[in-house]
mmCIF file of C-alpha atoms and ligand atoms in Angstrom:
data_model
loop_
_atom_site.group_PDB
_atom_site.id
_atom_site.type_symbol
_atom_site.label_atom_id
_atom_site.label_comp_id
_atom_site.label_asym_id
_atom_site.label_seq_id
_atom_site.Cartn_x
_atom_site.Cartn_y
_atom_site.Cartn_z
ATOM 1 C CA MET A 490 -0.116 -0.140 0.294
ATOM 2 C CA LEU A 491 1.242 3.634 -0.689
ATOM 3 C CA PHE A 492 -0.024 5.029 2.022
ATOM 4 C CA LYS A 493 0.600 4.035 5.621
ATOM 5 C CA ILE A 494 -1.797 3.508 8.436
ATOM 6 C CA SER A 495 -1.644 4.878 11.861
ATOM 7 C CA GLU A 496 0.687 2.739 13.954
ATOM 8 C CA SER A 497 -2.027 2.898 16.892
ATOM 9 C CA ILE A 498 -5.045 1.395 14.462
ATOM 10 C CA ALA A 499 -2.826 -0.748 12.437
ATOM 11 C CA SER A 500 -2.576 -3.147 16.033
ATOM 12 C CA ILE A 501 -6.022 -3.152 16.532
ATOM 13 C CA LYS A 502 -7.778 -6.627 16.434
ATOM 14 C CA PRO A 503 -10.933 -7.100 14.335
ATOM 15 C CA TYR A 504 -14.242 -6.706 17.399
ATOM 16 C CA GLU A 505 -15.518 -10.664 17.325
ATOM 17 C CA ALA A 506 -19.146 -10.494 17.510
ATOM 18 C CA GLY A 507 -21.250 -13.523 18.783
ATOM 19 C CA LYS A 508 -22.249 -15.531 15.765
ATOM 20 C CA PRO A 509 -25.579 -13.755 14.600
ATOM 21 C CA LEU A 510 -28.755 -16.370 13.803
ATOM 22 C CA LYS A 511 -29.384 -15.722 10.114
ATOM 23 C CA ALA A 512 -25.739 -16.831 9.228
ATOM 24 C CA LEU A 513 -25.581 -20.332 11.364
ATOM 25 C CA GLU A 514 -29.060 -20.523 9.901
ATOM 26 C CA ARG A 515 -27.583 -20.248 6.291
ATOM 27 C CA GLU A 516 -23.947 -21.826 7.013
ATOM 28 C CA TYR A 517 -25.874 -25.459 8.489
ATOM 29 C CA ASN A 518 -29.476 -25.129 6.480
ATOM 30 C CA ILE A 519 -30.643 -25.154 10.164
ATOM 31 C CA GLU A 520 -34.682 -23.355 10.842
ATOM 32 C CA SER A 521 -34.607 -22.644 14.358
ATOM 33 C CA ALA A 522 -31.295 -22.026 15.963
ATOM 34 C CA VAL A 523 -30.670 -21.248 19.311
ATOM 35 C CA LYS A 524 -28.161 -18.383 20.488
ATOM 36 C CA LEU A 525 -27.160 -17.405 23.893
ATOM 37 C CA ALA A 526 -23.850 -15.524 22.557
ATOM 38 C CA SER A 527 -24.474 -12.081 22.871
ATOM 39 C CA ASN A 528 -26.361 -11.593 26.456
ATOM 40 C CA GLU A 529 -29.238 -10.472 24.776
ATOM 41 C CA ASN A 530 -32.966 -10.783 26.166
ATOM 42 C CA PRO A 531 -34.829 -13.817 25.426
ATOM 43 C CA LEU A 532 -37.643 -11.949 25.706
ATOM 44 C CA GLY A 533 -37.490 -9.879 23.021
ATOM 45 C CA PHE A 534 -38.750 -5.999 24.200
ATOM 46 C CA SER A 535 -41.695 -4.515 25.312
ATOM 47 C CA PRO A 536 -45.002 -4.572 23.217
ATOM 48 C CA GLN A 537 -44.861 -1.247 24.513
ATOM 49 C CA VAL A 538 -41.733 -0.963 22.157
ATOM 50 C CA THR A 539 -43.736 -1.901 19.199
ATOM 51 C CA ASP A 540 -46.468 0.276 20.063
ATOM 52 C CA ALA A 541 -44.844 3.712 19.886
ATOM 53 C CA VAL A 542 -41.909 2.217 17.520
ATOM 54 C CA MET A 543 -45.041 1.745 14.632
ATOM 55 C CA LYS A 544 -46.676 4.535 15.860
ATOM 56 C CA ASN A 545 -43.694 6.597 15.156
ATOM 57 C CA LEU A 546 -41.925 5.391 12.124
ATOM 58 C CA HIS A 547 -44.030 7.519 9.167
ATOM 59 C CA HIS A 548 -42.067 10.568 10.982
ATOM 60 C CA MET A 549 -39.056 8.913 9.580
ATOM 61 C CA ASN A 550 -38.326 11.458 6.723
ATOM 62 C CA ARG A 551 -37.378 13.598 9.845
ATOM 63 C CA TYR A 552 -34.414 14.306 10.893
ATOM 64 C CA PRO A 553 -34.433 13.280 14.467
ATOM 65 C CA GLU A 554 -34.224 15.620 17.880
ATOM 66 C CA PRO A 555 -30.499 16.317 18.815
ATOM 67 C CA VAL A 556 -30.772 15.982 21.635
ATOM 68 C CA ALA A 557 -33.941 13.486 22.906
ATOM 69 C CA HIS A 558 -35.660 15.549 25.249
ATOM 70 C CA ASP A 559 -38.531 13.181 26.767
ATOM 71 C CA LEU A 560 -35.813 10.631 27.034
ATOM 72 C CA CYS A 561 -33.283 12.134 28.773
ATOM 73 C CA GLN A 562 -36.143 13.923 30.772
ATOM 74 C CA ASN A 563 -37.556 10.547 31.916
ATOM 75 C CA LEU A 564 -34.197 9.057 32.274
ATOM 76 C CA ALA A 565 -32.930 12.518 34.746
ATOM 77 C CA ARG A 566 -36.361 11.391 36.857
ATOM 78 C CA TYR A 567 -35.163 7.598 36.809
ATOM 79 C CA HIS A 568 -31.800 8.134 37.923
ATOM 80 C CA LYS A 569 -32.294 11.244 39.927
ATOM 81 C CA VAL A 570 -30.176 13.012 38.162
ATOM 82 C CA GLY A 571 -30.113 16.501 36.004
ATOM 83 C CA PRO A 572 -31.418 16.217 32.312
ATOM 84 C CA ASP A 573 -27.576 17.758 32.150
ATOM 85 C CA ASN A 574 -25.897 14.528 33.587
ATOM 86 C CA ILE A 575 -27.112 12.301 30.384
ATOM 87 C CA VAL A 576 -25.214 11.912 27.060
ATOM 88 C CA LEU A 577 -27.013 9.600 24.530
ATOM 89 C CA GLY A 578 -25.344 7.410 22.015
ATOM 90 C CA ASN A 579 -25.986 4.984 19.545
ATOM 91 C CA GLY A 580 -25.386 1.764 22.470
ATOM 92 C CA SER A 581 -22.654 2.524 25.056
ATOM 93 C CA ASP A 582 -19.906 1.495 22.335
ATOM 94 C CA ASP A 583 -20.585 5.067 21.123
ATOM 95 C CA LEU A 584 -19.907 6.752 24.909
ATOM 96 C CA ILE A 585 -17.104 4.471 25.143
ATOM 97 C CA ALA A 586 -15.441 5.624 22.135
ATOM 98 C CA LEU A 587 -16.659 9.320 22.871
ATOM 99 C CA LEU A 588 -14.550 9.422 26.378
ATOM 100 C CA ALA A 589 -11.374 7.846 24.698
ATOM 101 C CA HIS A 590 -11.366 10.882 22.301
ATOM 102 C CA ALA A 591 -12.656 13.647 24.750
ATOM 103 C CA PHE A 592 -9.910 13.116 27.004
ATOM 104 C CA LEU A 593 -6.895 11.235 26.076
ATOM 105 C CA ASN A 594 -3.867 12.733 24.243
ATOM 106 C CA PRO A 595 -1.590 10.593 22.096
ATOM 107 C CA GLY A 596 0.287 8.155 24.242
ATOM 108 C CA ASP A 597 -2.184 8.708 27.068
ATOM 109 C CA TYR A 598 -2.877 6.207 29.128
ATOM 110 C CA ALA A 599 -5.710 4.163 29.630
ATOM 111 C CA VAL A 600 -6.447 1.453 32.243
ATOM 112 C CA MET A 601 -8.484 -1.399 31.753
ATOM 113 C CA PRO A 602 -8.507 -4.878 33.100
ATOM 114 C CA LEU A 603 -7.385 -7.825 30.359
ATOM 115 C CA PRO A 604 -9.326 -8.975 29.018
ATOM 116 C CA SER A 605 -12.079 -6.288 28.506
ATOM 117 C CA PHE A 606 -14.708 -5.785 26.322
ATOM 118 C CA LEU A 607 -12.988 -5.437 23.548
ATOM 119 C CA MET A 608 -14.408 -1.739 22.581
ATOM 120 C CA TYR A 609 -12.146 0.230 25.419
ATOM 121 C CA GLU A 610 -9.117 -0.989 23.908
ATOM 122 C CA ILE A 611 -10.376 -0.535 20.343
ATOM 123 C CA SER A 612 -11.407 2.511 20.768
ATOM 124 C CA VAL A 613 -8.783 3.740 22.823
ATOM 125 C CA LYS A 614 -6.259 2.604 20.091
ATOM 126 C CA THR A 615 -8.653 4.994 17.877
ATOM 127 C CA ALA A 616 -8.378 7.992 19.772
ATOM 128 C CA LYS A 617 -4.580 7.180 20.184
ATOM 129 C CA GLY A 618 -4.221 6.438 23.387
ATOM 130 C CA ALA A 619 -2.246 3.487 24.892
ATOM 131 C CA PRO A 620 -4.281 0.796 26.862
ATOM 132 C CA VAL A 621 -2.676 -0.602 29.919
ATOM 133 C CA MET A 622 -4.196 -4.086 29.997
ATOM 134 C CA VAL A 623 -4.379 -6.007 33.838
ATOM 135 C CA PRO A 624 -4.297 -9.426 34.046
ATOM 136 C CA LEU A 625 -7.328 -10.651 36.086
ATOM 137 C CA SER A 626 -7.085 -11.379 39.746
ATOM 138 C CA GLY A 627 -8.529 -15.170 39.290
ATOM 139 C CA PHE A 628 -12.198 -14.181 37.549
ATOM 140 C CA ASP A 629 -12.356 -10.904 39.222
ATOM 141 C CA THR A 630 -11.059 -7.395 38.412
ATOM 142 C CA PRO A 631 -7.491 -6.561 39.178
ATOM 143 C CA LEU A 632 -8.714 -3.463 41.116
ATOM 144 C CA SER A 633 -5.494 -3.041 42.650
ATOM 145 C CA ALA A 634 -2.808 -4.331 40.417
ATOM 146 C CA MET A 635 -4.953 -2.011 38.186
ATOM 147 C CA LEU A 636 -3.770 1.137 40.816
ATOM 148 C CA ASP A 637 -0.214 0.063 40.375
ATOM 149 C CA LYS A 638 -0.763 0.793 37.030
ATOM 150 C CA ILE A 639 -2.003 4.357 37.138
ATOM 151 C CA SER A 640 0.774 7.193 36.223
ATOM 152 C CA SER A 641 0.846 10.427 35.217
ATOM 153 C CA ARG A 642 -0.380 9.820 31.906
ATOM 154 C CA THR A 643 -3.328 8.628 33.020
ATOM 155 C CA LYS A 644 -6.522 9.779 32.144
ATOM 156 C CA LEU A 645 -9.303 6.790 31.894
ATOM 157 C CA VAL A 646 -9.343 4.028 33.978
ATOM 158 C CA PHE A 647 -12.182 1.415 32.893
ATOM 159 C CA VAL A 648 -13.702 -1.510 35.116
ATOM 160 C CA THR A 649 -17.254 -2.841 34.292
ATOM 161 C CA ASN A 650 -19.271 -4.006 36.638
ATOM 162 C CA PRO A 651 -21.286 -6.658 36.258
ATOM 163 C CA PHE A 652 -17.708 -8.184 34.630
ATOM 164 C CA ASN A 653 -18.055 -9.160 31.126
ATOM 165 C CA PRO A 654 -17.714 -12.716 30.613
ATOM 166 C CA THR A 655 -16.655 -13.991 34.194
ATOM 167 C CA GLY A 656 -19.918 -12.595 35.639
ATOM 168 C CA SER A 657 -18.092 -11.442 39.062
ATOM 169 C CA ILE A 658 -18.462 -7.927 40.652
ATOM 170 C CA ILE A 659 -16.975 -5.375 42.435
ATOM 171 C CA THR A 660 -18.192 -4.748 46.099
ATOM 172 C CA LYS A 661 -18.913 -1.386 47.584
ATOM 173 C CA HIS A 662 -16.100 -1.751 49.797
ATOM 174 C CA ALA A 663 -13.983 -2.537 47.539
ATOM 175 C CA PHE A 664 -15.022 -0.265 44.613
ATOM 176 C CA THR A 665 -14.596 2.832 47.875
ATOM 177 C CA ALA A 666 -11.134 1.157 48.821
ATOM 178 C CA PHE A 667 -9.864 1.546 44.605
ATOM 179 C CA ALA A 668 -11.636 5.078 43.715
ATOM 180 C CA ASP A 669 -9.925 6.740 47.896
ATOM 181 C CA GLN A 670 -6.631 5.162 45.336
ATOM 182 C CA VAL A 671 -7.959 6.684 41.934
ATOM 183 C CA PRO A 672 -5.391 10.637 41.410
ATOM 184 C CA PRO A 673 -8.558 13.324 41.279
ATOM 185 C CA ASP A 674 -7.956 13.584 37.382
ATOM 186 C CA VAL A 675 -8.061 10.292 36.343
ATOM 187 C CA LEU A 676 -12.093 9.191 35.534
ATOM 188 C CA ILE A 677 -12.825 5.952 36.222
ATOM 189 C CA VAL A 678 -15.312 4.977 33.596
ATOM 190 C CA VAL A 679 -18.367 2.532 34.905
ATOM 191 C CA ASP A 680 -19.838 0.216 32.867
ATOM 192 C CA GLU A 681 -22.436 -1.397 34.163
ATOM 193 C CA ALA A 682 -24.383 -3.018 30.947
ATOM 194 C CA TYR A 683 -25.530 -5.574 33.417
ATOM 195 C CA MET A 684 -26.556 -4.012 36.462
ATOM 196 C CA GLU A 685 -29.878 -4.758 36.366
ATOM 197 C CA PHE A 686 -28.837 -8.507 37.010
ATOM 198 C CA VAL A 687 -27.245 -8.704 40.080
ATOM 199 C CA ARG A 688 -28.635 -10.075 42.992
ATOM 200 C CA ASP A 689 -25.968 -9.321 45.220
ATOM 201 C CA PRO A 690 -26.858 -6.375 47.658
ATOM 202 C CA ALA A 691 -23.034 -6.097 48.536
ATOM 203 C CA VAL A 692 -22.688 -4.941 44.799
ATOM 204 C CA TYR A 693 -20.892 -1.557 44.197
ATOM 205 C CA ASN A 694 -23.734 0.649 41.560
ATOM 206 C CA SER A 695 -22.643 4.105 41.124
ATOM 207 C CA LEU A 696 -26.410 5.256 40.109
ATOM 208 C CA ASP A 697 -27.471 4.326 44.117
ATOM 209 C CA THR A 698 -25.790 7.612 44.790
ATOM 210 C CA PRO A 699 -25.343 9.457 41.697
ATOM 211 C CA LEU A 700 -22.932 11.851 40.927
ATOM 212 C CA ALA A 701 -20.859 11.745 44.916
ATOM 213 C CA ASP A 702 -17.483 11.951 43.205
ATOM 214 C CA PRO A 703 -16.979 14.216 39.673
ATOM 215 C CA ARG A 704 -14.562 11.624 38.441
ATOM 216 C CA ILE A 705 -17.036 8.444 37.707
ATOM 217 C CA VAL A 706 -18.635 8.072 34.386
ATOM 218 C CA THR A 707 -21.456 5.190 34.600
ATOM 219 C CA LEU A 708 -22.504 3.834 31.945
ATOM 220 C CA ARG A 709 -25.519 2.376 31.005
ATOM 221 C CA THR A 710 -27.435 0.434 27.944
ATOM 222 C CA PHE A 711 -31.215 -0.910 26.248
ATOM 223 C CA SER A 712 -29.086 -3.355 24.988
ATOM 224 C CA LYS A 713 -29.340 -6.191 28.082
ATOM 225 C CA ALA A 714 -32.259 -5.976 29.887
ATOM 226 C CA TYR A 715 -34.366 -3.449 27.740
ATOM 227 C CA GLY A 716 -33.179 -6.070 25.176
ATOM 228 C CA LEU A 717 -33.189 -3.102 22.523
ATOM 229 C CA ALA A 718 -29.511 -4.099 20.989
ATOM 230 C CA GLY A 719 -30.734 -4.067 17.750
ATOM 231 C CA PHE A 720 -31.937 -0.812 18.439
ATOM 232 C CA ARG A 721 -28.733 1.109 19.038
ATOM 233 C CA ILE A 722 -29.517 2.862 22.540
ATOM 234 C CA GLY A 723 -27.039 3.538 25.373
ATOM 235 C CA TYR A 724 -26.386 6.134 27.981
ATOM 236 C CA GLY A 725 -23.681 7.866 30.381
ATOM 237 C CA ILE A 726 -24.430 9.697 33.484
ATOM 238 C CA MET A 727 -21.532 12.398 34.406
ATOM 239 C CA ASP A 728 -20.090 15.292 35.546
ATOM 240 C CA LYS A 729 -22.381 18.396 33.976
ATOM 241 C CA GLU A 730 -19.089 19.520 31.771
ATOM 242 C CA ALA A 731 -17.649 15.652 31.084
ATOM 243 C CA ALA A 732 -21.258 15.482 29.467
ATOM 244 C CA GLN A 733 -21.316 18.531 28.344
ATOM 245 C CA ILE A 734 -18.314 17.879 26.378
ATOM 246 C CA LEU A 735 -19.029 14.259 24.840
ATOM 247 C CA ASN A 736 -22.748 16.100 23.816
ATOM 248 C CA ARG A 737 -20.104 18.335 21.829
ATOM 249 C CA ILE A 738 -18.011 16.290 19.613
ATOM 250 C CA ARG A 739 -20.849 13.183 19.294
ATOM 251 C CA GLN A 740 -22.367 13.220 16.018
ATOM 252 C CA PRO A 741 -25.303 15.316 15.942
ATOM 253 C CA PHE A 742 -28.120 13.016 15.278
ATOM 254 C CA ASN A 743 -26.017 9.816 17.170
ATOM 255 C CA VAL A 744 -29.253 8.365 18.280
ATOM 256 C CA ASN A 745 -31.585 7.230 15.402
ATOM 257 C CA GLY A 746 -35.738 8.440 15.802
ATOM 258 C CA LEU A 747 -36.758 4.855 16.502
ATOM 259 C CA ALA A 748 -34.283 4.124 19.205
ATOM 260 C CA GLN A 749 -35.071 7.117 20.665
ATOM 261 C CA VAL A 750 -38.678 5.993 20.613
ATOM 262 C CA ALA A 751 -37.907 2.921 21.911
ATOM 263 C CA GLY A 752 -35.690 3.794 24.641
ATOM 264 C CA GLU A 753 -38.395 5.615 25.668
ATOM 265 C CA ALA A 754 -41.062 3.143 26.095
ATOM 266 C CA ALA A 755 -38.492 0.355 27.083
ATOM 267 C CA LEU A 756 -37.742 2.683 29.784
ATOM 268 C CA ALA A 757 -41.573 3.201 30.742
ATOM 269 C CA ASP A 758 -42.912 -0.818 30.619
ATOM 270 C CA GLN A 759 -40.753 -1.688 34.191
ATOM 271 C CA ASN A 760 -42.796 -4.298 35.033
ATOM 272 C CA PHE A 761 -41.527 -5.574 30.884
ATOM 273 C CA LEU A 762 -38.117 -5.284 33.230
ATOM 274 C CA SER A 763 -38.748 -7.226 35.980
ATOM 275 C CA LYS A 764 -40.455 -10.170 34.004
ATOM 276 C CA SER A 765 -37.064 -10.616 32.032
ATOM 277 C CA VAL A 766 -34.807 -10.141 34.997
ATOM 278 C CA ASP A 767 -36.627 -12.952 36.738
ATOM 279 C CA THR A 768 -36.675 -15.014 33.257
ATOM 280 C CA VAL A 769 -32.740 -14.488 33.743
ATOM 281 C CA HIS A 770 -32.392 -15.481 36.978
ATOM 282 C CA GLN A 771 -34.595 -18.664 36.453
ATOM 283 C CA GLY A 772 -32.424 -19.338 33.304
ATOM 284 C CA ILE A 773 -28.933 -18.853 35.072
ATOM 285 C CA ASP A 774 -30.317 -21.347 37.954
ATOM 286 C CA PHE A 775 -31.566 -23.939 35.746
ATOM 287 C CA LEU A 776 -27.776 -23.466 33.475
ATOM 288 C CA THR A 777 -25.983 -23.494 36.724
ATOM 289 C CA ARG A 778 -27.748 -26.812 38.082
ATOM 290 C CA GLU A 779 -27.461 -28.724 34.844
ATOM 291 C CA LEU A 780 -23.950 -27.741 33.997
ATOM 292 C CA SER A 781 -22.899 -29.287 36.923
ATOM 293 C CA SER A 782 -24.273 -32.551 36.986
ATOM 294 C CA LEU A 783 -23.028 -33.070 33.810
ATOM 295 C CA GLY A 784 -19.544 -32.691 35.917
ATOM 296 C CA LEU A 785 -18.766 -29.043 34.486
ATOM 297 C CA ASP A 786 -18.154 -26.010 37.142
ATOM 298 C CA PRO A 787 -20.718 -22.707 35.913
ATOM 299 C CA LEU A 788 -18.649 -19.748 37.633
ATOM 300 C CA PRO A 789 -20.868 -18.333 40.396
ATOM 301 C CA THR A 790 -22.552 -15.590 38.109
ATOM 302 C CA GLN A 791 -24.523 -12.087 38.645
ATOM 303 C CA ALA A 792 -25.757 -11.327 34.655
ATOM 304 C CA ASN A 793 -27.036 -12.376 32.875
ATOM 305 C CA PHE A 794 -24.722 -15.323 31.339
ATOM 306 C CA LEU A 795 -22.275 -17.626 32.989
ATOM 307 C CA MET A 796 -18.827 -19.115 32.166
ATOM 308 C CA VAL A 797 -18.291 -22.617 32.314
ATOM 309 C CA ASP A 798 -15.289 -24.716 32.247
ATOM 310 C CA VAL A 799 -15.834 -27.570 29.997
ATOM 311 C CA LYS A 800 -13.033 -29.400 30.402
ATOM 312 C CA THR A 801 -11.923 -29.866 26.625
ATOM 313 C CA ASP A 802 -10.934 -26.934 23.686
ATOM 314 C CA ALA A 803 -14.011 -24.621 24.212
ATOM 315 C CA THR A 804 -13.859 -23.206 20.412
ATOM 316 C CA LYS A 805 -13.453 -27.592 19.193
ATOM 317 C CA LEU A 806 -16.847 -27.925 21.427
ATOM 318 C CA PHE A 807 -17.738 -24.465 20.285
ATOM 319 C CA THR A 808 -17.652 -25.903 17.241
ATOM 320 C CA ARG A 809 -20.217 -29.094 17.896
ATOM 321 C CA LEU A 810 -22.607 -27.481 19.316
ATOM 322 C CA LEU A 811 -23.161 -25.445 16.065
ATOM 323 C CA HIS A 812 -23.819 -28.561 14.480
ATOM 324 C CA HIS A 813 -27.222 -28.722 17.297
ATOM 325 C CA GLY A 814 -27.995 -25.583 16.166
ATOM 326 C CA VAL A 815 -26.423 -23.757 19.262
ATOM 327 C CA ILE A 816 -24.287 -20.822 19.550
ATOM 328 C CA VAL A 817 -22.403 -19.829 22.382
ATOM 329 C CA ARG A 818 -19.209 -18.185 22.889
ATOM 330 C CA SER A 819 -16.078 -19.560 23.170
ATOM 331 C CA MET A 820 -13.652 -18.094 25.835
ATOM 332 C CA LYS A 821 -10.693 -19.082 23.892
ATOM 333 C CA SER A 822 -9.854 -15.629 22.009
ATOM 334 C CA TYR A 823 -10.091 -14.423 26.143
ATOM 335 C CA GLY A 824 -7.537 -16.594 27.521
ATOM 336 C CA PHE A 825 -9.756 -19.218 28.674
ATOM 337 C CA ASP A 826 -8.915 -22.299 26.449
ATOM 338 C CA THR A 827 -11.350 -24.261 28.067
ATOM 339 C CA PHE A 828 -14.599 -21.950 29.046
ATOM 340 C CA LEU A 829 -17.693 -20.969 27.615
ATOM 341 C CA ARG A 830 -19.309 -18.239 28.341
ATOM 342 C CA ILE A 831 -23.343 -19.067 27.662
ATOM 343 C CA ASN A 832 -26.608 -16.640 28.707
ATOM 344 C CA ALA A 833 -29.743 -17.249 29.934
ATOM 345 C CA GLY A 834 -31.661 -18.030 27.689
ATOM 346 C CA THR A 835 -35.736 -19.049 27.538
ATOM 347 C CA PHE A 836 -36.686 -22.262 29.307
ATOM 348 C CA GLN A 837 -36.714 -23.799 25.887
ATOM 349 C CA GLU A 838 -33.649 -22.283 24.907
ATOM 350 C CA ASN A 839 -31.488 -23.758 27.920
ATOM 351 C CA GLN A 840 -32.717 -26.843 27.950
ATOM 352 C CA ALA A 841 -31.487 -27.213 23.799
ATOM 353 C CA CYS A 842 -28.320 -26.159 25.331
ATOM 354 C CA ILE A 843 -27.867 -27.902 27.931
ATOM 355 C CA ALA A 844 -29.258 -31.339 25.437
ATOM 356 C CA ALA A 845 -26.673 -30.077 22.985
ATOM 357 C CA LEU A 846 -24.003 -29.929 25.621
ATOM 358 C CA LYS A 847 -24.844 -33.250 27.065
ATOM 359 C CA ALA A 848 -25.105 -34.738 23.491
ATOM 360 C CA GLU A 849 -21.294 -33.692 22.868
ATOM 361 C CA LEU A 850 -19.643 -34.093 26.244
ATOM 362 C CA SER A 851 -20.808 -37.955 26.885
HETATM 363 C C1 PLP B 793 -23.116 -5.968 25.717
HETATM 364 C C2 PLP B 793 -22.143 -4.721 26.812
HETATM 365 C C3 PLP B 793 -22.154 -3.172 26.160
HETATM 366 C C4 PLP B 793 -23.469 -2.779 25.852
HETATM 367 O O1 PLP B 793 -22.987 -2.458 24.409
HETATM 368 P P1 PLP B 793 -24.065 -1.522 23.272
HETATM 369 O O2 PLP B 793 -23.193 -1.029 22.464
HETATM 370 O O3 PLP B 793 -25.082 -0.270 24.562
HETATM 371 O O4 PLP B 793 -25.205 -2.699 22.321
HETATM 372 C C5 PLP B 793 -21.337 -2.816 27.269
HETATM 373 N N1 PLP B 793 -20.668 -3.017 27.800
HETATM 374 C C6 PLP B 793 -20.142 -4.714 28.149
HETATM 375 C C7 PLP B 793 -19.296 -4.631 28.873
HETATM 376 C C8 PLP B 793 -21.195 -5.699 27.933
HETATM 377 O O5 PLP B 793 -21.179 -6.626 27.413
#
């Protein structure tokens, strides 16, 4: 090539998404495959979302509102913050990228666990920053090792709570001890994509005391518990000044018109949210029980997925499960060579997954 890609960008490995259902059905000529690989909501989304989207469809010749006024007001009321503390994104992926662009100068560091949600590394490198990746402590966020890696050039720290892919949590106690040691000019991004599923009351939930610390940026998404992954909408809650900066640099129409309407309707239907969370809890309990009775070791989890040691090459097993029409996730590329990550589906989906595993492992 005549032109040279920036070194920072050339080092980016492509994002590996979960295998799409349609791709499996096409490739294996299967009619109804089961996907438990991307932590999506097995119940779909609230029927109120469908109504709202259908009612608004004919407005889509117009540009959406650049600031989704009603949604921001409703989120502000829901989380007891001001509308000017909220930034909406095209998924929380968008907010991760905006944070990296807004707060990193070339060569600045962003500290994160290894492995982490891949978008942290991709966004930091795209913004010409340098990710500092700190190996997990067992299956937990390596908070004290992360503290050791913070230097005068560190601008951002990423934590995920509950953690993807292990499902472990950071407790209030552990987070407070950590945050006390983080320098005052470092932003702590707390990605709470799975917070709605947590059952352990010891968890650190940054929105229990919103805006208590101006360094903390909370990320939430409509993709998981609310079931809107395909619409692409997430949000950040943060200090007003940080929000102002992100709102200045984001694309004016980063959240499309149907996503805005869908988000508003989803937030309004808290009954659907509880039903989804209940289904996930039942699913996690079922999978944990059944996997254990197959002689496998599922890790305890506070999220809508669990990691399980299948005691054999995870990627080979993943491929064999595809033949049964079951898509899970091999954790090999995350450094867990013998682990699968499986998210809770409907009862039927969970049963199909266990039946396929039983057939392949016996
Ligand atoms: C799924 C997920 C998200 C959500 O991404 P969206 O862009 O909002 O769909 C964010 N962080 C983590 C760790 C996730 O697993």
